[in-house]
Tab-separated table of C-alpha atoms in Angstrom:
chain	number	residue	atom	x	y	z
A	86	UNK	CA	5.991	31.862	24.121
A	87	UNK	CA	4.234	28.727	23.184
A	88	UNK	CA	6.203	26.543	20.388
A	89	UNK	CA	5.276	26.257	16.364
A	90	UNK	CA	4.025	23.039	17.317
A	91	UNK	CA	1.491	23.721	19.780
A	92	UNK	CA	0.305	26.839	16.845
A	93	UNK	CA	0.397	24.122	14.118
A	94	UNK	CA	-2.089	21.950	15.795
A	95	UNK	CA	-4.815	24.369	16.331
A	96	UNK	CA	-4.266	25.730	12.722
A	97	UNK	CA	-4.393	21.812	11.598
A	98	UNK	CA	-7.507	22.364	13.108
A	99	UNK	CA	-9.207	25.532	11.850
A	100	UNK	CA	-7.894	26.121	8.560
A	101	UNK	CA	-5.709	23.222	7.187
A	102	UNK	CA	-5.111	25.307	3.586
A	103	UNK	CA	-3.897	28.071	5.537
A	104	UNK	CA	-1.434	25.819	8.085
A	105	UNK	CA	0.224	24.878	5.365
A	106	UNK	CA	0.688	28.322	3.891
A	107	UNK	CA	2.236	29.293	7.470
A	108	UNK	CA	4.454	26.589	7.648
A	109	UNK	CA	6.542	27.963	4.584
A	110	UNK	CA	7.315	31.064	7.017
A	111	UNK	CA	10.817	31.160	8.525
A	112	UNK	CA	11.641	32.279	12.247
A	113	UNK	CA	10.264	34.856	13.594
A	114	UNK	CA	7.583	35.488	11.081
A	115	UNK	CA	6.025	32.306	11.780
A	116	UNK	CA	5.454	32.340	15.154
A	117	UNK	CA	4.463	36.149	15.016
A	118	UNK	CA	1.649	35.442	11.725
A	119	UNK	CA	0.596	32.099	13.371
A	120	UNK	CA	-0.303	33.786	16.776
A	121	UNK	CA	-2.425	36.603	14.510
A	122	UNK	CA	-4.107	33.917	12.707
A	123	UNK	CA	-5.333	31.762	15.427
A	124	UNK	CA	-5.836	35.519	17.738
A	125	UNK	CA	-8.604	36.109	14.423
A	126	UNK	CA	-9.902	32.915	14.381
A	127	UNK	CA	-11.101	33.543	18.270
A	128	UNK	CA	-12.157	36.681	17.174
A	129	UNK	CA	-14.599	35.003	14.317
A	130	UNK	CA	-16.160	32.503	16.687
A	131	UNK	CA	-16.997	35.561	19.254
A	132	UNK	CA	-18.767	36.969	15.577
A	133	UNK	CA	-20.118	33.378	14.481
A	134	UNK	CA	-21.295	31.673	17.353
A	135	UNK	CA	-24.986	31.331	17.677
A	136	UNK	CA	-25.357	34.088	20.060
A	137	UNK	CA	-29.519	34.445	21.863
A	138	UNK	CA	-28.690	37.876	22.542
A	139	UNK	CA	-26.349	40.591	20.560
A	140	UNK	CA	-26.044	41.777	24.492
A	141	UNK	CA	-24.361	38.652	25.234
A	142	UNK	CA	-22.309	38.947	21.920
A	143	UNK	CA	-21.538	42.293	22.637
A	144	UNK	CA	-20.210	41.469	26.113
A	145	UNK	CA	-18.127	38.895	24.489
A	146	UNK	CA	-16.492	40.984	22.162
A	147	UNK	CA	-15.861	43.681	24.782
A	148	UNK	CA	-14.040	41.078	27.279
A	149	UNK	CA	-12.052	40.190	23.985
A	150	UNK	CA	-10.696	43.536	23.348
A	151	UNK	CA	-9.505	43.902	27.619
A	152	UNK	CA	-7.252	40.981	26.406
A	153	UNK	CA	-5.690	42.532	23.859
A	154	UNK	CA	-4.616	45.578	25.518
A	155	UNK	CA	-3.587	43.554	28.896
A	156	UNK	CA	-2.874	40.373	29.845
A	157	UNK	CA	-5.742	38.321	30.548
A	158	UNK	CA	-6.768	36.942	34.470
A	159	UNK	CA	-7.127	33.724	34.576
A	160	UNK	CA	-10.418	33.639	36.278
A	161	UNK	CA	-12.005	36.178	33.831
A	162	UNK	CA	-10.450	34.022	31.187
A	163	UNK	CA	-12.481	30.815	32.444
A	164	UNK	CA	-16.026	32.715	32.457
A	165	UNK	CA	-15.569	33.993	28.762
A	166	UNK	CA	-14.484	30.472	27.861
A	167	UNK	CA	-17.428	29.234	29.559
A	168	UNK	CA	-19.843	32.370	28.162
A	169	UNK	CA	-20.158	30.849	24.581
A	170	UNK	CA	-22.616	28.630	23.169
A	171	UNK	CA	-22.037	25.108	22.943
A	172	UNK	CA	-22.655	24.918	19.446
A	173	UNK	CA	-19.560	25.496	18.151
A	174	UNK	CA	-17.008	23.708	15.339
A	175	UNK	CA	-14.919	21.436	18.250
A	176	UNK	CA	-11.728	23.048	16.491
A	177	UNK	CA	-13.065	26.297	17.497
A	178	UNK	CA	-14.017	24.767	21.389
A	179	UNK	CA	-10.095	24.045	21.349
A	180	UNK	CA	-8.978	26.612	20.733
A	181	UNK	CA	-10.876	28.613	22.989
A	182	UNK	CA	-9.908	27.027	25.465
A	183	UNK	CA	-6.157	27.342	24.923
A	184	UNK	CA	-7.094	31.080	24.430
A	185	UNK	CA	-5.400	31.877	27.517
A	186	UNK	CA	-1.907	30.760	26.464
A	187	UNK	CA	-2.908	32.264	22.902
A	188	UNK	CA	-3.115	36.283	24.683
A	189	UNK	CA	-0.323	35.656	27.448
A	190	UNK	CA	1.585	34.818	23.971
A	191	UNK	CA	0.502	38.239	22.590
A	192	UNK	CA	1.851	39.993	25.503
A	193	UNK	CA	5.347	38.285	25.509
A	194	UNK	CA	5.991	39.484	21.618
A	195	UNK	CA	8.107	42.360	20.909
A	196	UNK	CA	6.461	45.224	21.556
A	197	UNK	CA	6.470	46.934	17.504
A	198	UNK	CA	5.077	43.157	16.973
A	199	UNK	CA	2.124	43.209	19.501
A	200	UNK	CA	1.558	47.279	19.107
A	201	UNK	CA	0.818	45.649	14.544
A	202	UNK	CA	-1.345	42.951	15.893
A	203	UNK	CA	-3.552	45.232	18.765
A	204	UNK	CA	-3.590	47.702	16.505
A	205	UNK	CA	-5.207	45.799	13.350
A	206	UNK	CA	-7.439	43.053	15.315
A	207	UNK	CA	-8.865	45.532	17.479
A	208	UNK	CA	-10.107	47.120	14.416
A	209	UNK	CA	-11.346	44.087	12.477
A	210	UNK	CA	-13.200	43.630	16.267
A	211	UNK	CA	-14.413	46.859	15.937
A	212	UNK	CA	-15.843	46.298	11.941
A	213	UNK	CA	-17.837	43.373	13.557
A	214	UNK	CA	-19.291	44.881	16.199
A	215	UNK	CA	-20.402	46.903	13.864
A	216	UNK	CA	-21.825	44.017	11.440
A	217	UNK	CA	-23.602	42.355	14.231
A	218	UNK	CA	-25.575	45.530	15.139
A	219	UNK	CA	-26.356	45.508	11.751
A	220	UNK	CA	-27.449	42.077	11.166
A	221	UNK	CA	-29.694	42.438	14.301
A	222	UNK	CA	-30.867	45.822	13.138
A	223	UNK	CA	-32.047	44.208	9.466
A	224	UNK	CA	-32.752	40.543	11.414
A	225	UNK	CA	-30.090	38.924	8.822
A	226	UNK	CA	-26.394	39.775	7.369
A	227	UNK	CA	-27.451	40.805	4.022
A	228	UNK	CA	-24.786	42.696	1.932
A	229	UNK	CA	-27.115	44.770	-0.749
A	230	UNK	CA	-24.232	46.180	-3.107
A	231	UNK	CA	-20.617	45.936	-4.068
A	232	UNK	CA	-19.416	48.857	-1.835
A	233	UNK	CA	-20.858	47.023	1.083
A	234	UNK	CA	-19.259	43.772	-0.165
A	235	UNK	CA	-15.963	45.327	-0.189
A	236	UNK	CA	-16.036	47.162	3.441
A	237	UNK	CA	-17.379	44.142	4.965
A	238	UNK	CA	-14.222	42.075	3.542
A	239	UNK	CA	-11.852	44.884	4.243
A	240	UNK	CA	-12.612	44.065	8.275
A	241	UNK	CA	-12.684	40.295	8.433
A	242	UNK	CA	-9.116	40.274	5.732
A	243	UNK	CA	-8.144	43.615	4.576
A	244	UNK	CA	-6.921	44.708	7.852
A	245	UNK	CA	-5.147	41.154	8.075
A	246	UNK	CA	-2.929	41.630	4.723
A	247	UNK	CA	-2.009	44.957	6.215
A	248	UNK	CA	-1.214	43.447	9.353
A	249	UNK	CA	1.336	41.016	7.338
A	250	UNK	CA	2.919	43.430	5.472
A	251	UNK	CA	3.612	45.723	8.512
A	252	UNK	CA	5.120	42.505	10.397
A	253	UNK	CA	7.048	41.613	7.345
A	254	UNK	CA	8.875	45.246	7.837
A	255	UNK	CA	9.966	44.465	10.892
A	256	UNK	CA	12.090	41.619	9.790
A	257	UNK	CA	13.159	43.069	6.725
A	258	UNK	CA	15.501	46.246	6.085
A	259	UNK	CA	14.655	46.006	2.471
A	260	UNK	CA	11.213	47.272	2.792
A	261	UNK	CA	9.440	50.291	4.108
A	262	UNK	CA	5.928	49.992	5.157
A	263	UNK	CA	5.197	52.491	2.443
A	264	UNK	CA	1.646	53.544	1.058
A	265	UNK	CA	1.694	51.743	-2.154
A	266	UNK	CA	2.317	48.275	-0.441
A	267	UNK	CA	-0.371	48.356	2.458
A	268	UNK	CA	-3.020	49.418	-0.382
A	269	UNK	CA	-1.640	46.058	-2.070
A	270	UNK	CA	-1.935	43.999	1.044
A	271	UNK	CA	-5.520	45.405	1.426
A	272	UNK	CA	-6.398	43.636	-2.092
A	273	UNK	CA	-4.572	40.529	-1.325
A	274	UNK	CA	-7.093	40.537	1.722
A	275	UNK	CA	-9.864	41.201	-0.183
A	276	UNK	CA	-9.132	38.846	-2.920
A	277	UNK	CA	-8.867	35.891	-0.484
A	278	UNK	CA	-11.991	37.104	1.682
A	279	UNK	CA	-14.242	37.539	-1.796
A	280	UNK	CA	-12.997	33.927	-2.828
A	281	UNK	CA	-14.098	32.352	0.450
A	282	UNK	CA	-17.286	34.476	0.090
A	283	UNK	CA	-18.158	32.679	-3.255
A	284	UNK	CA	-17.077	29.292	-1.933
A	285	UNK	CA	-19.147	29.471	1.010
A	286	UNK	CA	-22.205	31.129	-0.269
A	287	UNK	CA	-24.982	28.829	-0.260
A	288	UNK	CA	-23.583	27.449	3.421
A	289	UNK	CA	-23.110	31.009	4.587
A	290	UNK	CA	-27.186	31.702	3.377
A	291	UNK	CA	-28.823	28.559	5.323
A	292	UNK	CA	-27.054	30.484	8.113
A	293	UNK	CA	-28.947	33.589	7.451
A	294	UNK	CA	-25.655	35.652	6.089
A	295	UNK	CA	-26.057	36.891	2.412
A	296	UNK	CA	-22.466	38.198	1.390
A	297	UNK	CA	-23.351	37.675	-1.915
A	298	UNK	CA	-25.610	40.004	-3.803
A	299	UNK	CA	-24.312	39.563	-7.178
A	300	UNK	CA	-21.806	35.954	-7.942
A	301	UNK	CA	-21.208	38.354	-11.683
A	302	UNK	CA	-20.176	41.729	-9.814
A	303	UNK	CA	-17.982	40.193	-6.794
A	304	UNK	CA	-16.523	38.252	-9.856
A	305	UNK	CA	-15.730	41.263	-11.516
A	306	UNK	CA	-14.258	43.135	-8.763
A	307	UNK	CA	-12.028	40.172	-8.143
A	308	UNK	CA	-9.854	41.023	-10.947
A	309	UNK	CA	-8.702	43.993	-9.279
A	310	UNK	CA	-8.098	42.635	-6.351
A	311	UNK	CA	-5.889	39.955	-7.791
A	312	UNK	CA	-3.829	42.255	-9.566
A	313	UNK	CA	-3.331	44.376	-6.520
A	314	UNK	CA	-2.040	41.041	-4.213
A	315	UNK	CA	-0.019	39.736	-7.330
A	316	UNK	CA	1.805	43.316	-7.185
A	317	UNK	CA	2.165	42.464	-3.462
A	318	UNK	CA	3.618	39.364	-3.871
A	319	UNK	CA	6.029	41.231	-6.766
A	320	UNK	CA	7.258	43.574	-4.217
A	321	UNK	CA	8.372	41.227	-1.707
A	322	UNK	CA	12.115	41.072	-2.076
A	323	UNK	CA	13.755	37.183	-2.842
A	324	UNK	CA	15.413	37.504	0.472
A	325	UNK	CA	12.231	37.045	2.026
A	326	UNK	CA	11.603	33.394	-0.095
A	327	UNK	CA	9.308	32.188	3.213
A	328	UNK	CA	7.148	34.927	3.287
A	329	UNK	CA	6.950	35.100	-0.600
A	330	UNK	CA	6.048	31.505	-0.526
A	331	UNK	CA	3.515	31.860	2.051
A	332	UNK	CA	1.259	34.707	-0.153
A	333	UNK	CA	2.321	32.952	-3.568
A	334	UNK	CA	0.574	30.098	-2.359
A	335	UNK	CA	-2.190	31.575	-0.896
A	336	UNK	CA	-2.773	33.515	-3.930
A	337	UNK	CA	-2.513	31.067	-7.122
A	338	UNK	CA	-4.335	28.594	-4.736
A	339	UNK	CA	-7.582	30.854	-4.826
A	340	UNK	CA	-6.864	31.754	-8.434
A	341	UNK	CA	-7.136	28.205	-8.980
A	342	UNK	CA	-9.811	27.015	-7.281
A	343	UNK	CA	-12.288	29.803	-9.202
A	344	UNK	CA	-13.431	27.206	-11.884
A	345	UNK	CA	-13.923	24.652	-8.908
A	346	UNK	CA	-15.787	26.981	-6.958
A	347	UNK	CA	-17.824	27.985	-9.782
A	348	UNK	CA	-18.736	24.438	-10.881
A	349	UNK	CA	-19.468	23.201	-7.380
A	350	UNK	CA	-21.954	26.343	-6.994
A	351	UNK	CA	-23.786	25.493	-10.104
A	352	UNK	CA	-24.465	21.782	-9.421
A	353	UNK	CA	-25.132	22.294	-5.784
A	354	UNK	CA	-22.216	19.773	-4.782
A	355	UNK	CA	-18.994	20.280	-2.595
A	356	UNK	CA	-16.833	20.078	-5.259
A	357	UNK	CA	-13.239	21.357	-4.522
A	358	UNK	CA	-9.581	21.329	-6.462
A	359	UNK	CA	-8.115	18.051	-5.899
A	360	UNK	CA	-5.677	17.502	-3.606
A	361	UNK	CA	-3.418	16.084	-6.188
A	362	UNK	CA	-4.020	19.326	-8.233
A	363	UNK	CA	-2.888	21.585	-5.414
A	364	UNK	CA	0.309	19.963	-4.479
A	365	UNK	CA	1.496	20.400	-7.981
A	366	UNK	CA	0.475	24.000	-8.247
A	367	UNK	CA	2.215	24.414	-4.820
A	368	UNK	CA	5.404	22.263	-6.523
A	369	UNK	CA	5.702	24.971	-9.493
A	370	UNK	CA	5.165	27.739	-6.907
A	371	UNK	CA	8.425	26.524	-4.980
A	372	UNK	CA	10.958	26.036	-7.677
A	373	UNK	CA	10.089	29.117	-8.797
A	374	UNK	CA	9.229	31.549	-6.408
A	375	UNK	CA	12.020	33.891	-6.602
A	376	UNK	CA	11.164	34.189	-10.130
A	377	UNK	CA	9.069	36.725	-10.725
A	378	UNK	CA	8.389	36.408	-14.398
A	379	UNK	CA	7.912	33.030	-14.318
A	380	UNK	CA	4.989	33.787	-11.505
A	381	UNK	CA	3.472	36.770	-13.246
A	382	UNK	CA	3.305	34.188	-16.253
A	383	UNK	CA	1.349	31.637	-14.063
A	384	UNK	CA	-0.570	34.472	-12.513
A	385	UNK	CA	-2.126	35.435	-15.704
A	386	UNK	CA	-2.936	31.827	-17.128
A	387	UNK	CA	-4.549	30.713	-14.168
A	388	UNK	CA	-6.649	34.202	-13.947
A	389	UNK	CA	-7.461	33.624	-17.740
A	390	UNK	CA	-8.615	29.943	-16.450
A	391	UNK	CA	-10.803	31.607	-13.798
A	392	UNK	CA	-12.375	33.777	-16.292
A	393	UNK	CA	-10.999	37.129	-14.299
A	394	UNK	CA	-10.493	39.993	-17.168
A	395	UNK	CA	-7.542	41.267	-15.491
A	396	UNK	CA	-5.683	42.613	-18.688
A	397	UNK	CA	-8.702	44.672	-18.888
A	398	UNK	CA	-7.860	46.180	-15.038
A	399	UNK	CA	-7.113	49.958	-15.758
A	400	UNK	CA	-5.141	51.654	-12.858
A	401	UNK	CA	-8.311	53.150	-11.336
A	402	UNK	CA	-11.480	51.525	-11.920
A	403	UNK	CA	-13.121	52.969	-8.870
A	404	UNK	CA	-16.507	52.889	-10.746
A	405	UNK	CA	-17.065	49.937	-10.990
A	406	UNK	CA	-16.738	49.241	-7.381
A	407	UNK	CA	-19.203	52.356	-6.330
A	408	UNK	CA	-23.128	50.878	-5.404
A	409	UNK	CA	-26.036	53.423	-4.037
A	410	UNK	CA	-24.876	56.297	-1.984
A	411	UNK	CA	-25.828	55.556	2.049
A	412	UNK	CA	-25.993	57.827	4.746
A	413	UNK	CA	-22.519	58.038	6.645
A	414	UNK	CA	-20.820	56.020	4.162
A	415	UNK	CA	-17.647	56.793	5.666
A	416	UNK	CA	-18.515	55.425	9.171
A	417	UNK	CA	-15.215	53.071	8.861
A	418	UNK	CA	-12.788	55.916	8.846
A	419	UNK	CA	-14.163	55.882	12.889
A	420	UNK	CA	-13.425	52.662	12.821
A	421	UNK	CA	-10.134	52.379	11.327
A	422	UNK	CA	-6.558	53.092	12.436
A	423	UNK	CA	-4.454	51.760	10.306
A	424	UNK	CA	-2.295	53.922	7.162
A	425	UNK	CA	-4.600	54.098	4.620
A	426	UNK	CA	-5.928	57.227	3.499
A	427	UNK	CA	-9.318	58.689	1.982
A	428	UNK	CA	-8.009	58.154	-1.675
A	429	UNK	CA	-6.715	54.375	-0.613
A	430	UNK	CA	-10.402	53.548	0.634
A	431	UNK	CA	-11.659	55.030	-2.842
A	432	UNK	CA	-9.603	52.453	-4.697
A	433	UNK	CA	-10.425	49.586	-2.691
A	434	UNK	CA	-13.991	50.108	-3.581
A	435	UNK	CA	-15.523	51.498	-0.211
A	436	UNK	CA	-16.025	54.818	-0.670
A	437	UNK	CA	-16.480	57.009	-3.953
């Protein structure tokens, strides 16, 4: 398998927030979550890239998917590289064109480790396949209610917590993949996703993709979903102090950044949290991370600084998630193949 290094340079790259987060993992959780990162990442340039024709997007996807279930020929390799438009981020271009080492990688894993990964990113790939036959079937993205909102974020992220907490079961005895904690992981995903949604709105809309039908409601619905990925980070045991690290600072990081996001949205500017302001959140986070009263303390001042209601988060609040009924509102249970189960999807705001 390729080395942390050469995964720390393309994350560098495409998500420098994020690399960091990684680089708090210990052995063999970091390689394993860095090669599902940067195995997404391709994934969202096949669904970002300014595709002419869904059929060539489509086409793209499909070759995609052949590489997750077998190792990839290196010819075939070459003319998906060279299928996608040149008007890509140059991170991304790198990256694509390392993709080869990126899926032999995914082959040489353990095999409960690559059967988590295929499993979980051949269903976000399936969610947007789906989202691209959409947006050419309305001629734009445009999410029109909350429910839509949430199953949208539950295939580019929800599927990714899960995929973290089922690789974090492989490496420790402690904890059993059990129902409560992938429904957790699911709103750790969906808290992140929602934040990025918010941040990137008005860039996301001169791009023709309206995620955002109501800043108020998605606001709202975050509170939930924080609780849900603070629980998550609860019930990681100590012993796991990289792993714990990586979602504690993943988590009070976007809890954080709300009143940033908020203020740069209203004056139209690219504000962000200062750099200075991060590293000390990310100090506290460290000398305290097996401590967690001290983090449920921080968790709830910085979600009362954020303006998220979350003392007001009963256990089910399923109604306030549930927007206008839709024919085959269940299509993602076709979709999905994962644990989660009708009642699960209820809570996480998709279905009701």
């Amino acid at each position: 398998m390729s080395g942390v290094e050469f995964y720390q340079k393309h994350l560098d790259r495409v998500s420098r927030s994020f690399a960091y987060c990684i680089s708090k993992l210990d052995t063999p959780l970091r390689g394993w979550v860095s090669l599902t990162y940067l195995i997404c990442r391709i994934l969202d340039t096949v669904e970002d890239a300014p595709w002419r024709k869904l059929s060539q997007q489509l086409r793209q996807f499909g070759e995609f998917d052949g590489f997750l279930t077998a190792p990839p020929v290196d010819e075939r390799m070459a003319d998906w590289q060279q299928a996608f438009p040149s008007e890509i981020p140059e991170g991304e271009r790198l990256l694509l064109m390392d993709s080869t080492l990126i899926f032999k990688d995914l082959h040489a894993v353990p095999l409960t480790v690559r059967g988590v990964i295929q499993e979980m990113v051949e269903c976000m790939s399936a969610g947007m396949q789906y989202y691209s036959r959409l947006r050419r079937q309305r001629g734009q993205l445009r999410l029109r209610n909350l429910r839509e909102v949430n199953q949208y974020c539950f295939f580019v992220a929800g599927v990714v917590g899960e995929t973290l907490a089922r690789l974090v079961t492989v490496v420790e005895p402690q904890l059993k993949v059990a129902q409560r904690l992938v429904v957790q992981a699911h709103h750790f995903g969906l808290f992140l996703q929602k934040i990025n949604l918010l941040k990137d709105q008005l860039d996301d809309e001169r791009e023709g993709r309206f995620f955002v039908h109501s800043r108020p409601e998605i606001r709202r619905s975050l509170a939930k979903n924080a609780l849900g990925a603070w629980q998550f980070l609860a019930n990681i045991p100590v012993s796991q102090r990289g792993f714990r690290l990586f979602c504690g600072h993943s988590l009070f990081l976007g809890l954080a950044s709300l009143p940033w996001i908020e203020k740069a949205y209203v004056r139209k500017l690219a504000d962000k949290i200062p750099r200075a302001a991060t590293m000390e959140l990310f100090g506290l986070i460290e000398r305290n991370i097996d401590d967690n009263q001290y983090l449920e303390s921080l968790f709830y001042d910085l979600a009362e600084a954020g303006s998220l209601e979350i003392h007001g988060v009963a256990e089910s609040v399923t109604q306030d998630f549930v927007g206008p009924s839709q024919r085959d509102e269940d299509w993602f249970n076709r979709l999905y193949r994962g644990e989660l189960q009708a009642a699960d999807f209820v809570d996480l705001g998709m279905s009701g």
